[in-house]
GROMACS .gro file of C-alpha atoms in nm:
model
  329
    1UNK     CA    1   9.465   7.745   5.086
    2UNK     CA    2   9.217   7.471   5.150
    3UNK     CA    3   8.901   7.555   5.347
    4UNK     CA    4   8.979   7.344   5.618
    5UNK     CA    5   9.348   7.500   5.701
    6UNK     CA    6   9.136   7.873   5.666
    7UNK     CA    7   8.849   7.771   5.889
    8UNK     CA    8   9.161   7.587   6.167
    9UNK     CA    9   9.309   7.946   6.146
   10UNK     CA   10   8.982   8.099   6.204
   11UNK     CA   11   8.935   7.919   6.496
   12UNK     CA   12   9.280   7.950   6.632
   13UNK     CA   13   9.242   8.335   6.646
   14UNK     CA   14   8.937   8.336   6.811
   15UNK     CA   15   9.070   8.077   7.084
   16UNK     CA   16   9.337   8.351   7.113
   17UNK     CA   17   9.144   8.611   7.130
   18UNK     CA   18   8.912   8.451   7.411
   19UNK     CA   19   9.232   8.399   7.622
   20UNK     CA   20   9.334   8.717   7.619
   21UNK     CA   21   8.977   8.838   7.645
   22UNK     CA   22   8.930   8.590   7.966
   23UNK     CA   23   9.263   8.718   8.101
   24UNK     CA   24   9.190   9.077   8.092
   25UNK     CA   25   8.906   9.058   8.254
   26UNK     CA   26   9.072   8.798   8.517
   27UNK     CA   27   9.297   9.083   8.588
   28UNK     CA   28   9.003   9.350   8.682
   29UNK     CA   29   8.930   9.401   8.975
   30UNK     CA   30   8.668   9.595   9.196
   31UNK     CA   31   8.839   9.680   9.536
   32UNK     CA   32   8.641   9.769   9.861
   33UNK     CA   33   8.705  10.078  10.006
   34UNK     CA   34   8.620  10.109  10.457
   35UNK     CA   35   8.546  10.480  10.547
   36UNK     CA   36   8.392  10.497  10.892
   37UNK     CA   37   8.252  10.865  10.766
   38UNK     CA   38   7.935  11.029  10.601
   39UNK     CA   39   7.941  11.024  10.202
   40UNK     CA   40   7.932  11.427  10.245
   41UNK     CA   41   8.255  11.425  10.451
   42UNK     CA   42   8.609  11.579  10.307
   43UNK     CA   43   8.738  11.213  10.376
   44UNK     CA   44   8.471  11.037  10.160
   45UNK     CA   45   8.540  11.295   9.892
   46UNK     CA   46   8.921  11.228   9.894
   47UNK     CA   47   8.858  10.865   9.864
   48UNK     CA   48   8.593  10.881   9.538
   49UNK     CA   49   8.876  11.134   9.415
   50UNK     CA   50   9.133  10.827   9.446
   51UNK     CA   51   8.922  10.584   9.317
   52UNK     CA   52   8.824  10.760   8.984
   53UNK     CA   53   9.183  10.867   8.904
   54UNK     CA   54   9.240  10.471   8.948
   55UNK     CA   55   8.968  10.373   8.687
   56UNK     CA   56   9.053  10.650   8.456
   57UNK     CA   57   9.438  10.535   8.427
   58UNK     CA   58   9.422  10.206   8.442
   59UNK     CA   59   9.115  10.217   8.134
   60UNK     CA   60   8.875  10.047   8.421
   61UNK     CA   61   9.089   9.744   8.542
   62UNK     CA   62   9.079   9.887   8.870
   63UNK     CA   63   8.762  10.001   8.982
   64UNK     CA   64   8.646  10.075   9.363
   65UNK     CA   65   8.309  10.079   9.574
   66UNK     CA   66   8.305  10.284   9.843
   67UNK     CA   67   8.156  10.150  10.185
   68UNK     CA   68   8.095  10.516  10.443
   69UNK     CA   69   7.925  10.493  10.737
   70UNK     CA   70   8.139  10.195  10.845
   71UNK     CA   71   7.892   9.958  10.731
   72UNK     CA   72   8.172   9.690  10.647
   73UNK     CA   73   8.241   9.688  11.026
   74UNK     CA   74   8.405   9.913  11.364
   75UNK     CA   75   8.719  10.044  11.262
   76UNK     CA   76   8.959   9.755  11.438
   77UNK     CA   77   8.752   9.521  11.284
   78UNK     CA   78   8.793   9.705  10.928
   79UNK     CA   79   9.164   9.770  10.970
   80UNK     CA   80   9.205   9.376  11.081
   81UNK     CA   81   9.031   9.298  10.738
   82UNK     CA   82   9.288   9.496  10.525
   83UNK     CA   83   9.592   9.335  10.710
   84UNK     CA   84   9.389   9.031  10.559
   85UNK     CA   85   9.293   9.131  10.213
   86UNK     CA   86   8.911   9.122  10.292
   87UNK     CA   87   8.904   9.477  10.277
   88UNK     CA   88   9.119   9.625   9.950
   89UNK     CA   89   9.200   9.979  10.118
   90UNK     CA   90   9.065  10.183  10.343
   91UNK     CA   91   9.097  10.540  10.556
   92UNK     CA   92   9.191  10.522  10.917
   93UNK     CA   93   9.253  10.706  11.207
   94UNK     CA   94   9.636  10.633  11.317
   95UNK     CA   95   9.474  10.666  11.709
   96UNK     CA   96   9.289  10.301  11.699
   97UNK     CA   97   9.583  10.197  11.461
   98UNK     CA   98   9.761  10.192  11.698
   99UNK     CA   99   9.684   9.874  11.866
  100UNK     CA  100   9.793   9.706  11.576
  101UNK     CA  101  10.086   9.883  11.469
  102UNK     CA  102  10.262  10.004  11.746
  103UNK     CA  103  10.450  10.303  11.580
  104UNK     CA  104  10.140  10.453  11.513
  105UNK     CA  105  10.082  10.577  11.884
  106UNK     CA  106  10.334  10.782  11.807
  107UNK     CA  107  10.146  11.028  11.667
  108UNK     CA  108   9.873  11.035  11.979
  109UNK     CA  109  10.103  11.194  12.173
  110UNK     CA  110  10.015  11.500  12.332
  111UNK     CA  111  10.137  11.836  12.063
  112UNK     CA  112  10.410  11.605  11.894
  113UNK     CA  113  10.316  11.829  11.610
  114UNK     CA  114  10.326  12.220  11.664
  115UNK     CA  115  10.088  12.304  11.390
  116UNK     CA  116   9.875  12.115  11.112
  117UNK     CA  117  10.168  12.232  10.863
  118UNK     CA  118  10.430  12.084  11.069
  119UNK     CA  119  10.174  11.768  11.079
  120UNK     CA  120  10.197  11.790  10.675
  121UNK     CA  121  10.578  11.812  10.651
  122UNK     CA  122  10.672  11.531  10.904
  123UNK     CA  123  10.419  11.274  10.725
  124UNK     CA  124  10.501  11.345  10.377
  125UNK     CA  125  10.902  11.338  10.473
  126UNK     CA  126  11.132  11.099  10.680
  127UNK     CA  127  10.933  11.069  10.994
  128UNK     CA  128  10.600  10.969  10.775
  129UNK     CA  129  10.844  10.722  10.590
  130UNK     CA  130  10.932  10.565  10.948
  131UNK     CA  131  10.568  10.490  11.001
  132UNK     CA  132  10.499  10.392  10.688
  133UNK     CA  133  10.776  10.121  10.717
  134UNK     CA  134  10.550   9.995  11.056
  135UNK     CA  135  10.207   9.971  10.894
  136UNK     CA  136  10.367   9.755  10.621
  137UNK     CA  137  10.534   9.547  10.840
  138UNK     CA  138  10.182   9.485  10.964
  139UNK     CA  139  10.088   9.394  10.612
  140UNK     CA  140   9.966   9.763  10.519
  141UNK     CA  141  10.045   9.996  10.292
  142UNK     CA  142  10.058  10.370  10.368
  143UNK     CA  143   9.920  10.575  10.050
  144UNK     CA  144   9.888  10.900  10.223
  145UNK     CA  145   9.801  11.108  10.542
  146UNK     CA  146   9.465  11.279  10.500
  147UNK     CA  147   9.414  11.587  10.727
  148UNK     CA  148   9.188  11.520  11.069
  149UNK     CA  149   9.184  11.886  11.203
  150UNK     CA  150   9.340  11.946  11.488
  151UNK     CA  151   9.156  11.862  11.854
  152UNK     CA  152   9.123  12.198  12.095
  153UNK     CA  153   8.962  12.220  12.403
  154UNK     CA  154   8.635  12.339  12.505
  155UNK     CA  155   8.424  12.436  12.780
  156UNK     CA  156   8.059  12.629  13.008
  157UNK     CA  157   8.325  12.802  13.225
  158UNK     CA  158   8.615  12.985  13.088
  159UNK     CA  159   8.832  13.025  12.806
  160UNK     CA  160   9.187  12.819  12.855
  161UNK     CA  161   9.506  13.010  12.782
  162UNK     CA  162   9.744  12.792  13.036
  163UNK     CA  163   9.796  12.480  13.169
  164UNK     CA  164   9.664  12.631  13.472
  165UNK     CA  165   9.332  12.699  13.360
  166UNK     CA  166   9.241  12.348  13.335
  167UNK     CA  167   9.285  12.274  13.696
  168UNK     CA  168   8.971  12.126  13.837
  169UNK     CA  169   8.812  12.076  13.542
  170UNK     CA  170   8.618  11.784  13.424
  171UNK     CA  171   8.698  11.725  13.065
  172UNK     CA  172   8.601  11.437  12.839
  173UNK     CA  173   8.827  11.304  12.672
  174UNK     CA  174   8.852  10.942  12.424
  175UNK     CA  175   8.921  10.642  12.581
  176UNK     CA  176   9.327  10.585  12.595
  177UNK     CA  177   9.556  10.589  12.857
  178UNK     CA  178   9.734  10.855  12.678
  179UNK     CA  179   9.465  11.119  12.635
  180UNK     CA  180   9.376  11.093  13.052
  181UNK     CA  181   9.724  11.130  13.122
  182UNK     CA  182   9.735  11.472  12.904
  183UNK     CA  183   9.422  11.611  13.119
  184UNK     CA  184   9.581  11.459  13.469
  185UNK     CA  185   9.909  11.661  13.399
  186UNK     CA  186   9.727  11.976  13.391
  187UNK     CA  187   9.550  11.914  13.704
  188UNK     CA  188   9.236  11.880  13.543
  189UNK     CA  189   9.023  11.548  13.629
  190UNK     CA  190   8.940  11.345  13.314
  191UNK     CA  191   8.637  11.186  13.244
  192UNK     CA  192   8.617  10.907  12.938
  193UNK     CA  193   8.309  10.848  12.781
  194UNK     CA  194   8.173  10.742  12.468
  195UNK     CA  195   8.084  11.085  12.244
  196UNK     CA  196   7.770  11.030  12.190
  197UNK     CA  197   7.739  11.106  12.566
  198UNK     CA  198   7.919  11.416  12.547
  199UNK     CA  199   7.658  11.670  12.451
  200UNK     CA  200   7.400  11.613  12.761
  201UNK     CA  201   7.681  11.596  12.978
  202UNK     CA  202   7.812  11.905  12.900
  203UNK     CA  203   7.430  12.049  12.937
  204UNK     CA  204   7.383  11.900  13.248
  205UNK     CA  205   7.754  11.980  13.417
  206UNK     CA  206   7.833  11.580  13.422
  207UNK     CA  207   8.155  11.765  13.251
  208UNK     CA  208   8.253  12.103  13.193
  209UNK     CA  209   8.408  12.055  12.876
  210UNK     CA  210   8.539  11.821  12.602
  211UNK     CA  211   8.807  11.836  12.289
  212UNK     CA  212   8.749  11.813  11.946
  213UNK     CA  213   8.824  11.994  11.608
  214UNK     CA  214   8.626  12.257  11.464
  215UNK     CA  215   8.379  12.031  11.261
  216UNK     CA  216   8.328  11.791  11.509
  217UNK     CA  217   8.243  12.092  11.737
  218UNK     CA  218   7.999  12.288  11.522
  219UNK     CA  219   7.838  11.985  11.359
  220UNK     CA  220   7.759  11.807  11.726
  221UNK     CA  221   7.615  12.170  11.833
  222UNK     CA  222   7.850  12.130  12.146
  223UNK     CA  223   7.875  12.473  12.074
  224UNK     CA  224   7.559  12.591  12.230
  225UNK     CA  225   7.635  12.405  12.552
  226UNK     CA  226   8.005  12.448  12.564
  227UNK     CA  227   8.042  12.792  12.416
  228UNK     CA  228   8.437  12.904  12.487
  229UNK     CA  229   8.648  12.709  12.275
  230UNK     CA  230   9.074  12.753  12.289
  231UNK     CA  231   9.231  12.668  12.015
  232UNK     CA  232   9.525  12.487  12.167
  233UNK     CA  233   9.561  12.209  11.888
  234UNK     CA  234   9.725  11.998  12.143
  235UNK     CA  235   9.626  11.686  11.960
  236UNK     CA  236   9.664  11.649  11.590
  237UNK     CA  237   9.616  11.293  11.488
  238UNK     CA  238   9.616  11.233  11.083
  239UNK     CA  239   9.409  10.961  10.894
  240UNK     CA  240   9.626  10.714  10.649
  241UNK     CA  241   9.469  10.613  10.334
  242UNK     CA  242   9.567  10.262  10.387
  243UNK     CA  243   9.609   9.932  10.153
  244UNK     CA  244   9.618   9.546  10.170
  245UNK     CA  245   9.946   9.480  10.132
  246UNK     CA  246   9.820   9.183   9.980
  247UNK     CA  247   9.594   9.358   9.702
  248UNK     CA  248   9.951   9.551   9.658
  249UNK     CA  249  10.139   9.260   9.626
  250UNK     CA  250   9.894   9.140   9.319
  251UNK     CA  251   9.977   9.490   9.125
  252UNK     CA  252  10.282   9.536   8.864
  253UNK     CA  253  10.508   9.780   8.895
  254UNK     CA  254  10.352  10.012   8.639
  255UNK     CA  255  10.001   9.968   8.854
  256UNK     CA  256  10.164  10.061   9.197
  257UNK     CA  257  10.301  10.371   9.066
  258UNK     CA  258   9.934  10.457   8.972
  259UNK     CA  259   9.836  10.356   9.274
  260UNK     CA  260  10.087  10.537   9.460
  261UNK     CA  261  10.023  10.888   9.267
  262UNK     CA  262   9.610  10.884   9.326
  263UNK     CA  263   9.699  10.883   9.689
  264UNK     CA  264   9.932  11.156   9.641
  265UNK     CA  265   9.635  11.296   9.493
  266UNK     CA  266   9.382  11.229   9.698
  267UNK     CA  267   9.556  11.316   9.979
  268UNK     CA  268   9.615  11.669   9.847
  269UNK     CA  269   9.248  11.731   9.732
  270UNK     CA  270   9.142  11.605  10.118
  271UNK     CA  271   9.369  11.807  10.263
  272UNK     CA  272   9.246  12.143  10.075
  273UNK     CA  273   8.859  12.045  10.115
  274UNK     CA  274   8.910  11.965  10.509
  275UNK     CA  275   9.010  12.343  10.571
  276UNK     CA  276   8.733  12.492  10.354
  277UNK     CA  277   8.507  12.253  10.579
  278UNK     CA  278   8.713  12.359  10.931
  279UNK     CA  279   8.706  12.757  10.840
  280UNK     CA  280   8.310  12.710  10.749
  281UNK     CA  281   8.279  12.548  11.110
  282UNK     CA  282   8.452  12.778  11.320
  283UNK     CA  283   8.273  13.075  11.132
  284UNK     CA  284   7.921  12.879  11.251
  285UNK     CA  285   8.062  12.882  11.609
  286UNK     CA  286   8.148  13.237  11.604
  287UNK     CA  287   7.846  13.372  11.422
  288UNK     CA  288   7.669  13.177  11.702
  289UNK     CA  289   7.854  13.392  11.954
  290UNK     CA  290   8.079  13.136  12.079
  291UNK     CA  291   8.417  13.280  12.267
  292UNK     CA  292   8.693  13.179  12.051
  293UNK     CA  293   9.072  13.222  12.202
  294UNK     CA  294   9.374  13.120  12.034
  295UNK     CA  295   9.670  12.976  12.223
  296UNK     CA  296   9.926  13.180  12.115
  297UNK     CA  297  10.238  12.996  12.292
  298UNK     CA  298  10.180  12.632  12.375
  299UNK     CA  299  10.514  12.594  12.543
  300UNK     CA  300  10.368  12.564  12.902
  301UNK     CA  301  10.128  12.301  12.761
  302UNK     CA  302  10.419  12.119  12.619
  303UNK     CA  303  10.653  12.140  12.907
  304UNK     CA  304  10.316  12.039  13.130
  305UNK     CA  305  10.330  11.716  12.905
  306UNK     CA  306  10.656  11.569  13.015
  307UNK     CA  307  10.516  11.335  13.262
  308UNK     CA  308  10.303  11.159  12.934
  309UNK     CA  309  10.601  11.126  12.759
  310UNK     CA  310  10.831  10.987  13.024
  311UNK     CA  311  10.542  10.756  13.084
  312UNK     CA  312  10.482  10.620  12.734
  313UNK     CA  313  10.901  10.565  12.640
  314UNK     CA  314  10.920  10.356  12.979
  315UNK     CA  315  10.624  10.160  12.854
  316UNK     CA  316  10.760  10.123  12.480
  317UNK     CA  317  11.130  10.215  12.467
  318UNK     CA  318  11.210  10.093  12.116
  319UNK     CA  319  11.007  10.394  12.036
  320UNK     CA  320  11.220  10.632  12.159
  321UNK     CA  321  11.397  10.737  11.836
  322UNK     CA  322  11.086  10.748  11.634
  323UNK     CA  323  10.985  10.993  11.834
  324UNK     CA  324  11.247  11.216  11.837
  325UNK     CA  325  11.250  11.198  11.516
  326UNK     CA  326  10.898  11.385  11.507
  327UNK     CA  327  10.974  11.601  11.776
  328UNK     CA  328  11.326  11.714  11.564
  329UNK     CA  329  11.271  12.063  11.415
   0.00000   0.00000   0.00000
């Protein structure tokens, strides 16, 4: 063989060998990841969790940065930027999802789940599935429903055991329609207001009490100035860890199934490190001598919510089997 023909092969491998060099590394990516928490938070763990298990199996094609704090923008803003791509994936409470995807308000009603457990069957089964089919209709892709604790009342006065006992009360609560309605059907007057404000109103008796979970409680110190806390878990709103549906589109078959199992993943791992991180709170709050009650039977508070829910299905009645289906035992 002449030492021209050997040197044209020569140089025809390494062209080859630069395309498929030049394509690999066309097919790497580094996605962006939204997280509106602290990097010390069981949410921001769950999400480095998911994106190591994607760099590990795909041999580093897929790699992810991680942007807490919500320094990448509010969470509408973020949530806007998956639906567009700008952001690659994302964790989200389904509360402010809701104005996007309207089968997420679903799950802001008032104790549609009975327990965190029930919360974990109904969004890992058919009910989750039905939401899931909402947020990707809305270019999104559901991954997994990380546990958000579940929101109990708390106030200077008196512990709550009944609907009753919230009569006259001023209790903050977030800003949506749905959350006043919950406090107005008990009698009790409720006050919006951005958290922030929450703890020097409580001090000063602008309210006389709130509703949060256990961390959020402890870690605010609401406890000193709020100290009887009723664990009525009448809200229990998960967090999806959400994709572009158009950085999903871009994956093979083989990479979507990785995808899909690190959010199984991650979900699991959040889930387990958010109730080490709730029983460590609520043992802060009672080593601090705060009055702790639990509400044994919620079925006055769920009868007392009937009003809410007639309300919201005459506002959005092609709702009304989704959420039966989450109400179904």
């Amino acid at each position: 063989m002449s030492n021209r023909i050997t040197k044209s092969i020569a140089v025809a491998a390494l062209a080859a060998i630069s395309t498929v060099s030049a394509s690999a590394m066309a097919l790497a990516a580094e996605w962006r990841g939204w997280n509106i928490h602290v990097q010390d938070y069981p949410v921001s763990h769950g999400m480095q969790a998911f994106a190591d298990e994607l760099a590990d199996k795909t041999g580093g094609e897929i790699t992810a940065k991680l942007f807490h704090g919500g320094v990448l923008g509010s969470q509408p803003d973020a949530i806007e930027q998956v639906r567009l791509g700008a952001i690659d994936f994302g964790v989200f409470s389904l509360g402010p999802m809701g104005q996007v995807v309207p089968e997420a308000n679903v799950v802001s009603l008032p104790f549609i789940f009975k327990s965190v457990p029930d919360m974990y069957r109904l969004m890992d089964g058919e009910a989750g599935a039905a939401l899931n089919a909402g947020l990707e209709a809305k270019g999104i892709i559901a991954l997994g429903y990380y546990d958000a604790g579940a929101r109990s009342f708390y106030n200077s006065h008196k512990p709550i055991s009944t609907p009753d006992d919230v009569k006259g009360m001023k209790v903050r609560v977030m800003n949506n329609d749905l959350f006043v309605g919950m406090i107005e059907s008990m009698g009790g007057n409720a006050t919006p207001m951005a958290f922030a404000e929450v703890y020097q109103s409580l001090k000063t008796g602008v309210v006389d009490g709130a509703e949060n979970n256990p961390p959020s409680y402890e870690s605010t110190n609401h406890f000193e100035v709020a100290p009887y806390y009723s664990l009525s878990q009448h809200l229990i709103i998960p967090e999806c860890l959400c994709m572009s549906k158009r950085t999903w589109d871009k994956l093979s078959a083989e990479e979507q199934e990785i995808v899909r199992t690190a959010g199984r993943n991650s979900t699991e791992l959040q889930r387990e490190l958010w109730q080490e991180r709730e029983a460590a709170s609520m043992q802060v709050v009672r080593d601090a001598g705060v009055e702790v009650n639990e509400v044994a039977d919620k079925a006055a508070f769920q009868a007392a919510m009937d009003p809410v829910y007639e309300e919201f299905l005459a506002a959005n009645p092609d709702l009304a089997d989704m959420v039966e289906l989450f109400r179904a035992d």
